[in-house]
Coordinates of C-alpha atoms in Angstrom, one line a residue:
Chain M
M204 CA -0.1 0.2 -0.2
R205 CA 3.2 1.9 0.9
L206 CA 4.9 1.5 -2.0
Y207 CA 2.0 2.4 -4.3
A208 CA 1.5 5.6 -3.1
L209 CA 5.1 6.0 -3.4
F210 CA 4.5 5.2 -7.1
V211 CA 2.1 7.4 -7.3
Y212 CA 3.8 10.3 -6.1
V213 CA 6.3 9.6 -8.3
F214 CA 4.3 9.4 -11.5
L215 CA 3.0 12.6 -10.3
Y216 CA 6.9 14.9 -9.8
L217 CA 8.7 12.4 -12.0
P218 CA 8.5 14.1 -14.6
I219 CA 8.9 17.8 -13.6
A220 CA 11.8 16.8 -11.8
V221 CA 13.3 15.1 -15.5
I222 CA 12.5 19.3 -16.9
A223 CA 14.3 20.6 -14.1
I224 CA 17.2 17.9 -14.5
F225 CA 17.0 18.5 -18.8
S226 CA 17.1 22.3 -18.2
L227 CA 20.7 21.9 -16.5
N228 CA 21.7 20.0 -19.4
A229 CA 25.2 21.6 -21.3
G230 CA 24.4 19.9 -24.3
R231 CA 21.6 20.8 -27.0
H232 CA 19.9 17.9 -27.3
A233 CA 17.5 16.6 -25.1
S234 CA 18.6 13.0 -25.0
Q235 CA 22.2 12.8 -23.5
F236 CA 23.0 14.6 -20.3
T237 CA 26.6 16.1 -21.2
G238 CA 27.4 18.1 -18.3
F239 CA 26.0 20.6 -15.8
S240 CA 25.8 24.0 -17.0
T241 CA 23.5 27.3 -16.5
Q242 CA 23.3 28.2 -20.0
W243 CA 20.1 27.7 -20.6
Y244 CA 18.4 29.6 -18.1
A245 CA 20.7 32.6 -19.2
K246 CA 19.5 32.1 -23.0
A247 CA 16.2 32.4 -21.5
L248 CA 15.9 35.7 -19.4
S249 CA 18.3 37.5 -22.7
N250 CA 15.3 36.6 -24.8
P251 CA 13.2 39.9 -25.4
F252 CA 10.2 37.6 -26.8
V253 CA 10.4 35.8 -23.1
M254 CA 10.6 38.7 -20.8
E255 CA 8.1 40.6 -22.9
A256 CA 5.5 37.3 -22.4
L257 CA 6.3 37.4 -19.2
W258 CA 5.0 41.2 -18.5
T259 CA 2.3 40.5 -20.0
S260 CA 1.6 37.3 -17.9
F261 CA 2.5 39.4 -14.8
V262 CA 0.6 42.5 -15.2
V263 CA -2.7 40.0 -16.3
A264 CA -2.4 38.1 -13.7
L265 CA -1.5 40.7 -11.4
C266 CA -4.3 43.0 -12.2
S267 CA -7.0 40.0 -12.8
A268 CA -6.1 38.6 -9.3
I269 CA -7.0 41.8 -7.1
I270 CA -9.5 42.1 -9.4
A271 CA -11.2 39.1 -8.3
S272 CA -10.2 39.6 -4.9
I273 CA -11.7 42.5 -4.4
F274 CA -15.0 41.8 -6.1
G275 CA -15.3 38.0 -5.1
T276 CA -14.8 39.6 -1.5
M277 CA -17.6 41.9 -1.4
A278 CA -20.0 39.8 -3.5
A279 CA -19.2 37.0 -0.9
L280 CA -20.1 39.2 1.2
G281 CA -22.9 39.9 -0.4
L282 CA -24.6 36.4 -0.6
Q283 CA -23.4 36.0 3.2
G284 CA -27.2 34.3 4.9
M285 CA -28.8 35.0 1.6
K286 CA -31.0 32.5 0.7
G287 CA -33.8 32.4 -2.5
R288 CA -33.3 33.3 -5.6
V289 CA -30.8 36.1 -5.8
R290 CA -28.9 32.7 -4.1
V291 CA -29.8 30.4 -6.8
L292 CA -29.0 32.8 -9.4
A293 CA -25.6 32.8 -8.1
D294 CA -25.2 29.8 -7.4
A295 CA -25.9 28.2 -11.1
L296 CA -23.2 31.4 -12.1
I297 CA -20.4 30.5 -10.2
Y298 CA -21.1 27.0 -10.9
V299 CA -21.1 27.6 -15.1
A300 CA -18.3 30.2 -15.1
V301 CA -16.2 26.6 -13.2
M302 CA -17.5 24.1 -15.4
V303 CA -17.9 25.5 -18.1
P304 CA -14.9 24.0 -19.9
G305 CA -11.8 27.1 -20.6
I306 CA -11.9 26.6 -24.3
V307 CA -15.3 27.8 -24.6
I308 CA -15.4 30.4 -22.3
G309 CA -12.3 31.4 -24.4
I310 CA -14.7 31.4 -27.5
A311 CA -17.5 32.5 -26.6
T312 CA -15.3 35.8 -25.1
L313 CA -13.8 36.3 -28.5
I314 CA -16.9 36.6 -30.5
A315 CA -19.3 38.0 -28.2
L316 CA -16.4 40.9 -27.2
V317 CA -15.1 41.4 -31.2
T318 CA -18.7 41.7 -32.3
L319 CA -19.5 44.6 -29.4
F320 CA -16.4 46.6 -30.5
G321 CA -17.4 46.2 -33.7
W322 CA -20.7 48.3 -33.2
I323 CA -18.9 50.6 -30.1
N324 CA -16.1 51.2 -32.2
P325 CA -18.1 53.1 -35.2
L326 CA -19.7 54.9 -32.9
L327 CA -16.5 55.7 -30.9
A328 CA -15.2 57.4 -34.8
L329 CA -18.1 59.2 -35.0
L330 CA -18.2 60.8 -31.7
A331 CA -14.3 62.1 -31.8
P332 CA -13.6 62.6 -35.3
E333 CA -10.7 63.2 -37.4
G334 CA -9.2 59.5 -36.6
R335 CA -7.9 60.1 -33.6
A336 CA -10.9 57.8 -31.4
P337 CA -10.1 55.2 -29.2
Q338 CA -10.4 52.1 -31.0
L339 CA -11.2 49.1 -28.7
A340 CA -9.7 45.4 -29.4
M341 CA -8.6 42.5 -27.5
G342 CA -5.6 42.4 -25.7
Y343 CA -4.9 43.6 -22.1
G344 CA -8.5 44.5 -21.6
S345 CA -9.9 41.1 -22.5
L346 CA -7.0 38.8 -20.8
I347 CA -7.7 40.7 -17.4
A348 CA -11.3 41.0 -17.7
A349 CA -11.9 36.5 -18.6
H350 CA -9.5 35.7 -16.7
A351 CA -10.8 38.4 -14.0
L352 CA -14.4 36.3 -14.4
F353 CA -12.8 32.4 -13.3
S354 CA -10.8 34.2 -10.4
M355 CA -13.4 36.0 -8.7
S356 CA -15.5 32.4 -8.6
L357 CA -12.3 30.9 -6.9
V358 CA -12.6 33.8 -4.5
I359 CA -16.6 33.6 -3.4
I360 CA -16.3 29.7 -3.4
I361 CA -13.0 30.2 -1.2
L362 CA -14.7 33.1 1.1
R363 CA -18.1 31.7 1.2
A364 CA -16.6 28.5 3.2
R365 CA -14.7 30.8 5.6
L366 CA -17.7 32.5 5.9
A367 CA -19.7 29.5 6.3
G368 CA -17.8 28.2 9.0
M369 CA -17.5 31.9 11.2
D370 CA -18.5 32.2 14.5
R371 CA -21.8 34.6 13.3
S372 CA -21.5 35.6 17.4
L373 CA -18.5 37.6 17.1
M374 CA -19.9 40.0 14.9
E375 CA -23.5 40.5 17.3
A376 CA -21.8 41.1 19.5
S377 CA -19.9 43.7 18.1
A378 CA -23.0 44.8 16.6
D379 CA -23.9 44.4 20.0
L380 CA -21.9 46.9 21.0
Y381 CA -23.0 49.2 19.1
A382 CA -19.9 49.4 16.7
P383 CA -21.1 50.5 13.5
P384 CA -21.2 48.2 10.3
L385 CA -18.0 49.2 9.2
A386 CA -16.2 48.9 12.3
T387 CA -17.3 45.7 12.7
F388 CA -15.7 44.9 9.6
R389 CA -12.9 46.2 9.3
Q390 CA -12.1 44.9 13.5
V391 CA -14.1 41.4 12.8
T392 CA -14.9 40.2 9.8
L393 CA -11.8 41.4 8.3
P394 CA -9.1 40.3 10.3
L395 CA -11.4 36.4 10.0
I396 CA -11.2 36.3 6.4
F397 CA -8.4 38.3 5.3
P398 CA -6.6 34.5 5.0
G399 CA -9.2 33.0 2.6
I400 CA -8.6 36.8 1.0
L401 CA -5.0 35.7 0.3
A402 CA -5.0 32.3 -0.6
G403 CA -8.0 32.6 -2.5
F404 CA -5.4 36.1 -4.3
L405 CA -2.4 33.2 -5.0
L406 CA -4.8 30.8 -6.5
S407 CA -6.4 33.1 -9.3
F408 CA -2.6 34.5 -9.8
T409 CA -1.4 31.1 -10.3
F410 CA -4.7 31.1 -12.6
S411 CA -4.2 33.1 -14.6
F412 CA -0.3 33.3 -14.8
D413 CA -0.7 29.1 -16.4
D414 CA -3.9 29.8 -18.3
F415 CA -3.1 28.8 -21.9
I416 CA -6.9 28.4 -23.4
I417 CA -8.8 31.5 -22.5
A418 CA -5.7 33.6 -23.6
F419 CA -5.7 32.0 -26.4
F420 CA -8.1 33.0 -27.5
V421 CA -8.8 36.7 -26.2
A422 CA -5.1 38.2 -26.5
G423 CA -5.7 39.6 -29.4
S424 CA -2.1 40.2 -30.7
E425 CA -0.3 39.9 -26.8
T426 CA 1.0 37.4 -26.4
T427 CA 1.1 35.4 -22.7
L428 CA 4.0 33.4 -21.2
P429 CA 1.7 30.1 -22.2
I430 CA 1.0 31.2 -25.6
Y431 CA 4.9 31.9 -26.3
V432 CA 5.6 28.5 -25.0
F433 CA 2.9 26.4 -26.7
S434 CA 4.7 28.2 -30.0
S435 CA 7.8 27.8 -29.7
I436 CA 7.3 23.6 -28.4
R437 CA 5.5 23.3 -31.7
R438 CA 8.9 24.3 -33.2
G439 CA 10.7 21.9 -31.4
V440 CA 12.2 21.1 -28.2
T441 CA 15.2 22.9 -26.9
P442 CA 16.5 23.2 -23.7
E443 CA 15.6 26.7 -23.3
I444 CA 11.6 25.5 -23.2
N445 CA 13.3 23.3 -19.8
A446 CA 14.5 25.6 -18.9
I447 CA 11.4 28.5 -18.9
G448 CA 8.8 25.1 -18.1
T449 CA 11.1 24.7 -14.5
M450 CA 10.8 28.4 -13.5
V451 CA 6.7 28.9 -14.3
L452 CA 6.6 25.5 -12.5
A453 CA 8.4 27.0 -9.4
V454 CA 6.6 29.9 -9.2
S455 CA 3.5 28.4 -8.9
L456 CA 4.5 25.5 -6.9
L457 CA 5.7 28.0 -4.6
L458 CA 2.3 30.3 -4.1
L459 CA 0.5 27.2 -4.3
I460 CA 1.9 25.5 -1.4
V461 CA 2.2 29.1 0.4
A462 CA -2.0 29.4 -0.9
Q463 CA -2.3 25.5 0.8
L464 CA -0.7 26.2 4.3
I465 CA -2.4 29.7 5.2
L466 CA -5.9 27.9 4.1
R467 CA -5.4 25.1 5.4
S468 CA -4.0 26.5 9.1
G469 CA -6.7 28.9 8.9
T470 CA -10.0 26.0 8.5
R471 CA -8.0 24.4 11.8
K472 CA -7.8 27.9 14.0
G473 CA -11.1 29.6 12.6
G474 CA -13.4 27.2 11.9
R475 CA -15.3 24.4 12.7
Chain W
M150 CA -33.5 49.1 4.2
Q151 CA -29.6 49.9 4.4
R152 CA -28.7 46.4 4.8
R153 CA -30.5 45.4 1.4
L154 CA -28.7 48.3 -0.5
S155 CA -25.9 47.9 0.8
T156 CA -26.0 43.9 0.0
W157 CA -26.9 44.8 -3.5
L158 CA -24.1 47.7 -3.6
L159 CA -22.0 45.0 -2.8
L160 CA -23.0 42.3 -5.8
A161 CA -23.4 44.6 -8.2
P162 CA -19.9 44.6 -9.7
A163 CA -19.2 40.8 -9.7
G164 CA -23.6 40.4 -11.0
L165 CA -22.0 43.2 -13.9
W166 CA -18.8 40.8 -14.4
F167 CA -20.4 37.4 -14.6
A168 CA -23.3 39.6 -16.7
V169 CA -20.9 40.8 -19.8
M170 CA -18.3 38.4 -19.6
L171 CA -19.8 35.3 -18.8
V172 CA -24.3 35.1 -19.2
L173 CA -23.6 37.7 -22.8
P174 CA -20.8 35.0 -24.2
L175 CA -22.6 32.5 -23.9
C176 CA -25.8 33.6 -25.6
F177 CA -23.3 34.9 -28.5
V178 CA -22.8 31.2 -28.7
L179 CA -25.9 30.5 -29.1
V180 CA -27.1 32.9 -31.6
F181 CA -24.1 32.3 -33.8
S182 CA -24.5 28.5 -33.8
F183 CA -28.1 29.0 -35.8
G184 CA -25.6 31.6 -38.3
Q185 CA -23.9 31.0 -41.6
R186 CA -20.5 31.7 -42.3
E187 CA -19.5 34.3 -44.3
A188 CA -17.4 33.1 -48.0
A189 CA -14.1 34.9 -46.6
G190 CA -15.1 33.6 -43.0
G191 CA -16.9 35.2 -40.7
Y192 CA -20.2 35.4 -39.1
V193 CA -23.4 36.1 -41.0
P194 CA -27.1 36.8 -39.2
A195 CA -29.8 33.9 -40.2
F196 CA -31.6 31.4 -38.5
T197 CA -30.7 28.1 -39.7
F198 CA -30.4 24.7 -38.0
E199 CA -27.4 23.9 -41.4
Q200 CA -24.9 23.8 -38.8
Y201 CA -26.1 21.3 -36.6
A202 CA -27.0 19.5 -39.6
N203 CA -23.2 19.7 -40.4
L204 CA -21.5 18.0 -37.7
P205 CA -21.6 15.0 -38.5
A206 CA -18.2 16.5 -40.7
R207 CA -16.2 16.6 -37.3
W208 CA -17.6 12.9 -36.5
T209 CA -13.8 11.5 -35.7
A210 CA -13.4 14.5 -32.9
F211 CA -16.8 13.8 -31.3
R212 CA -16.1 9.8 -31.6
N213 CA -12.4 10.2 -30.0
T214 CA -14.0 12.7 -27.4
L215 CA -16.4 10.5 -26.1
T216 CA -14.3 6.8 -25.8
L217 CA -10.9 8.3 -24.5
A218 CA -12.8 10.8 -21.9
P219 CA -14.8 8.2 -20.7
L220 CA -11.5 6.0 -20.3
G221 CA -9.6 8.5 -19.0
T222 CA -11.6 8.5 -16.4
I223 CA -11.6 5.1 -15.5
L224 CA -8.4 4.8 -15.8
S225 CA -7.8 8.4 -13.2
L226 CA -10.5 6.1 -10.7
L227 CA -8.4 2.6 -11.1
I228 CA -4.5 4.4 -10.4
A229 CA -6.4 7.2 -7.6
Y230 CA -9.1 5.1 -5.7
P231 CA -6.5 2.5 -3.9
L232 CA -3.9 6.5 -3.5
A233 CA -7.2 7.8 -1.8
Y234 CA -7.8 4.6 0.3
F235 CA -4.3 4.8 1.3
L236 CA -4.2 8.4 2.7
A237 CA -8.0 8.1 4.1
M238 CA -6.9 4.8 6.1
R239 CA -3.5 4.4 5.9
A240 CA -1.5 7.8 5.9
D241 CA -0.1 8.8 9.4
P242 CA -2.9 11.6 10.6
K243 CA 0.7 13.8 11.5
W244 CA 2.1 13.2 7.3
R245 CA -1.8 13.8 5.8
T246 CA -2.5 17.0 5.4
M247 CA 0.8 17.4 3.7
L248 CA 0.6 14.5 1.6
L249 CA -2.6 15.7 0.3
I250 CA -1.1 19.2 -0.6
L251 CA 1.6 17.3 -2.2
V252 CA -1.2 15.8 -4.7
I253 CA -3.3 18.6 -5.3
V254 CA -0.5 20.9 -6.2
P255 CA 0.1 19.7 -9.2
F256 CA -3.2 20.2 -10.3
W257 CA -3.0 23.9 -10.7
T258 CA 0.4 24.2 -12.0
S259 CA 0.5 25.2 -15.9
I260 CA -1.1 21.7 -17.1
L261 CA 1.2 22.5 -20.8
I262 CA 4.3 22.4 -18.9
R263 CA 3.4 19.4 -17.9
S264 CA 2.1 17.8 -20.6
Y265 CA 5.3 19.1 -22.3
A266 CA 7.5 17.0 -19.8
W267 CA 5.5 14.3 -21.3
I268 CA 6.9 15.0 -24.8
F269 CA 10.6 15.1 -23.5
I270 CA 9.4 11.7 -21.6
L271 CA 8.1 10.4 -24.4
G272 CA 9.5 11.3 -27.5
G273 CA 11.8 9.7 -29.8
Q274 CA 15.0 10.8 -27.2
G275 CA 13.0 9.7 -24.6
L276 CA 11.8 6.9 -23.4
P277 CA 11.5 5.1 -26.7
A278 CA 15.1 5.8 -27.3
L279 CA 15.8 3.7 -23.6
V280 CA 14.4 0.7 -25.2
D281 CA 16.3 0.6 -27.8
W282 CA 19.1 1.1 -26.1
L283 CA 18.6 -1.7 -23.8
G284 CA 18.0 -3.5 -26.7
F285 CA 13.5 -4.3 -26.8
G286 CA 14.2 -3.2 -30.0
S287 CA 12.2 0.4 -31.3
I288 CA 9.0 2.0 -30.2
R289 CA 6.4 4.4 -31.5
L290 CA 5.2 6.3 -28.0
I291 CA 4.4 9.9 -29.0
N292 CA 1.1 10.6 -31.0
T293 CA -0.5 8.0 -30.0
P294 CA -3.7 7.7 -27.9
F295 CA -1.7 5.8 -25.4
A296 CA 0.3 9.1 -24.8
V297 CA -2.4 11.1 -24.8
L298 CA -4.4 8.6 -22.2
T299 CA -1.4 9.8 -20.3
G300 CA -1.3 13.0 -20.2
I301 CA -4.9 12.4 -19.3
V302 CA -4.5 10.4 -15.9
Y303 CA -1.3 12.6 -15.0
G304 CA -3.6 15.2 -15.7
Y305 CA -6.7 15.0 -13.7
L306 CA -5.5 12.0 -11.1
P307 CA -5.4 15.2 -8.1
L308 CA -9.4 15.5 -9.1
M309 CA -10.3 12.4 -8.8
V310 CA -7.7 11.4 -5.8
L311 CA -9.7 14.4 -3.5
P312 CA -13.1 13.5 -3.8
V313 CA -12.4 9.8 -2.8
Y314 CA -10.3 10.4 -0.2
V315 CA -12.7 13.1 1.2
S316 CA -15.8 10.3 0.7
L317 CA -13.1 7.4 2.4
E318 CA -12.1 10.1 5.4
R319 CA -16.4 11.4 6.6
L320 CA -16.5 6.8 6.5
D321 CA -17.6 6.0 10.3
K322 CA -14.8 3.2 10.8
R323 CA -16.7 2.2 14.2
L324 CA -19.0 0.0 10.9
L325 CA -15.8 -1.4 10.3
E326 CA -14.7 -2.6 13.2
A327 CA -18.1 -4.0 13.7
S328 CA -17.3 -5.5 10.7
A329 CA -14.4 -7.1 11.7
D330 CA -15.9 -7.9 15.1
L331 CA -18.4 -10.3 13.7
G332 CA -16.0 -12.0 12.2
A333 CA -16.1 -10.5 8.3
P334 CA -12.7 -11.0 6.7
P335 CA -11.4 -7.5 5.4
L336 CA -11.9 -8.0 1.7
Q337 CA -15.3 -8.7 2.6
S338 CA -15.8 -5.6 4.8
F339 CA -14.6 -3.8 2.2
L340 CA -16.6 -4.9 -0.5
Q341 CA -19.9 -4.7 1.7
I342 CA -18.9 -1.6 3.9
T343 CA -16.4 0.3 2.5
L344 CA -16.7 0.4 -1.2
P345 CA -20.8 1.4 -1.4
L346 CA -20.1 4.1 0.8
S347 CA -17.0 5.5 -1.2
L348 CA -19.3 5.5 -3.9
P349 CA -20.3 9.4 -3.8
G350 CA -16.9 10.6 -3.9
V351 CA -16.5 7.9 -7.4
A352 CA -19.4 9.3 -8.7
T353 CA -18.2 13.3 -7.8
G354 CA -14.7 12.0 -8.8
C355 CA -15.4 11.0 -12.1
M356 CA -18.1 13.6 -13.1
L357 CA -15.4 16.2 -12.7
V358 CA -12.7 14.7 -15.0
F359 CA -15.2 13.5 -17.6
I360 CA -16.5 16.5 -17.9
L361 CA -13.4 18.9 -17.7
L362 CA -12.0 15.9 -20.5
M363 CA -14.7 16.5 -23.0
G364 CA -13.0 19.8 -23.2
E365 CA -9.6 18.8 -23.4
F366 CA -7.5 21.0 -26.1
L367 CA -3.7 21.2 -25.0
I368 CA -3.1 17.2 -23.9
P369 CA -3.9 16.0 -27.5
A370 CA -2.5 18.5 -29.1
M371 CA 0.8 18.9 -27.7
L372 CA 0.8 14.9 -27.2
G373 CA -1.9 13.5 -30.2
G374 CA -0.1 15.5 -32.9
G375 CA -2.6 15.7 -34.9
K376 CA -4.0 12.3 -35.1
V377 CA -5.5 12.0 -32.3
F378 CA -8.0 15.1 -31.2
F379 CA -10.7 16.0 -29.6
I380 CA -13.2 18.7 -30.0
G381 CA -11.5 21.1 -27.7
N382 CA -8.6 20.8 -31.1
A383 CA -11.7 20.8 -33.3
L384 CA -12.4 23.8 -31.6
V385 CA -9.4 25.6 -32.2
D386 CA -9.4 24.8 -35.7
L387 CA -12.8 26.4 -36.4
F388 CA -12.6 29.8 -34.9
L389 CA -8.8 30.2 -35.0
Q390 CA -8.0 28.3 -38.5
S391 CA -10.4 27.7 -40.7
R392 CA -12.9 31.1 -39.0
N393 CA -16.2 29.4 -39.5
W394 CA -17.6 30.8 -36.7
A395 CA -21.1 29.7 -36.9
F396 CA -20.3 26.1 -37.6
G397 CA -18.0 26.4 -34.7
A398 CA -20.3 27.8 -32.7
A399 CA -22.3 24.8 -33.2
V400 CA -19.7 22.4 -31.8
A401 CA -19.8 24.5 -29.0
V402 CA -23.0 24.5 -27.8
T403 CA -22.9 20.5 -28.7
L404 CA -20.3 20.3 -26.2
V405 CA -21.7 21.7 -23.9
A406 CA -25.3 19.9 -24.4
I407 CA -23.1 16.5 -23.7
M408 CA -22.2 18.4 -20.6
L409 CA -25.3 18.8 -19.3
V410 CA -27.1 15.2 -20.0
T411 CA -24.3 14.3 -18.3
V412 CA -24.5 16.0 -15.5
T413 CA -28.5 15.8 -15.1
L414 CA -27.7 12.2 -15.4
Y415 CA -25.3 12.4 -12.6
M416 CA -27.7 14.0 -10.5
S417 CA -30.5 11.8 -10.6
L418 CA -28.1 9.2 -10.2
M419 CA -26.7 10.4 -6.8
R420 CA -30.5 10.9 -5.2
R421 CA -30.8 7.3 -6.8
L422 CA -27.7 6.5 -5.0
G423 CA -29.8 8.1 -2.1
G424 CA -26.1 9.8 -1.5
A425 CA -25.2 13.6 0.0
R426 CA -24.0 15.1 -2.2
E427 CA -20.7 15.9 -1.6
D428 CA -18.8 19.0 -1.3
V429 CA -15.3 19.0 -2.3
S430 CA -12.8 21.7 -2.2
L431 CA -10.1 21.7 -4.8
M432 CA -8.8 24.8 -2.6

């Protein structure tokens, strides 16, 4: 039994280890390990296309995670203790946002935004003649908006579990002691749900940073890091991709383990 | 009254976001699926069932998805169940949380990079080269259904382990003690108590994996090399290469419809199992 578990863990982590090891390979060819070298990391980090894609991914992940954390927290607080039709609708929307495959979300966002922009852009041109009207197009905005949708659902799901497990008497006590609602929020609710918000932020960031399929449809002329990696793989396997992949995995593993630890230690203290 | 106002203000931004970025786009897909293709690619408004009538043109993609997705789901279950059982029943409680985190974490890392790792391993200069060197002759692994299934199991295993683990962990251990006290051999206890009581978790895991597999694009694109392709690959082709938006929308609607039917069947099955719904946190 123990041996079997070990085998599965090896299966889960061996591929990650393999690319990490071969990213340090001096040779050009993937098949043989010809010596230790960090040259592929240097090469990747000095490649302007990689750096530009990395920057795009970073900005999109940061913006979408911030938006998702703020609006998601607000929505979770608004939904707290709510029943009836609004609650059912909200649950259904969150469920749909999480379960509909990313590829369908990507396609839907693409055709909706392209069509909407096709209607809005002529209007903008009318309002500001001389050809200087701002034109809407796919890019940073659509990437951030699409990623924020999924991330917002994550934040709401995490916080709803936390708020449900929270001791309501604390908030009632605060209200009984004549604290105004905002003070109760700042001094009681926020400290209790903050670990959840932080974990939600980290998960949102990782999701956006790693997402390929939604970005593939809505990125317009921008290139995120996963899109760059995907198109390089099509051109052939190189040690440089191993180096980029190792860095991407290292960043997400770190963020995820931090998020998990925050979530789990938090539930033990604040929860049931 | 004031409380209601503040509630609506709290819900407004997220509500607007879901309306514009989820409800509206999904409506667009539905509308487009009844449209027609413009000669140069793109979309002409219309109301016709032409696109749906044309679905058999992509039959191979549907067939591959509807065979490999269930197969991948079953394989994931067979590999995940013993691990979940070990984590819930046998693992040292001191290490359980850490072991569980180690299962969940890969699921949230880039599936792109993780599938790439398998290109590296199964590709011509990876495992096949090793097998050849050992003198077992030449084999081809990459761009086969085997490679795609490996990628699927690898990618979705965590999603299967978690719900099964939750249902096993909640199981009342006293039932097993009672069964042992009454002289039942371990296998019989497992078959008559553990297995039936873990079925809700099994069903949840299978549904999650199956639904996500239906929309898979990356794994077949990377490990199937254009030979083993899913509905997702057909969608990318229709939208980004041949720019046949109306037909692509019809394929997407059909995909979502198949998923909805699956979920509905699952729900009614669960009700018949008398099972409480398992709330599984994947975060």
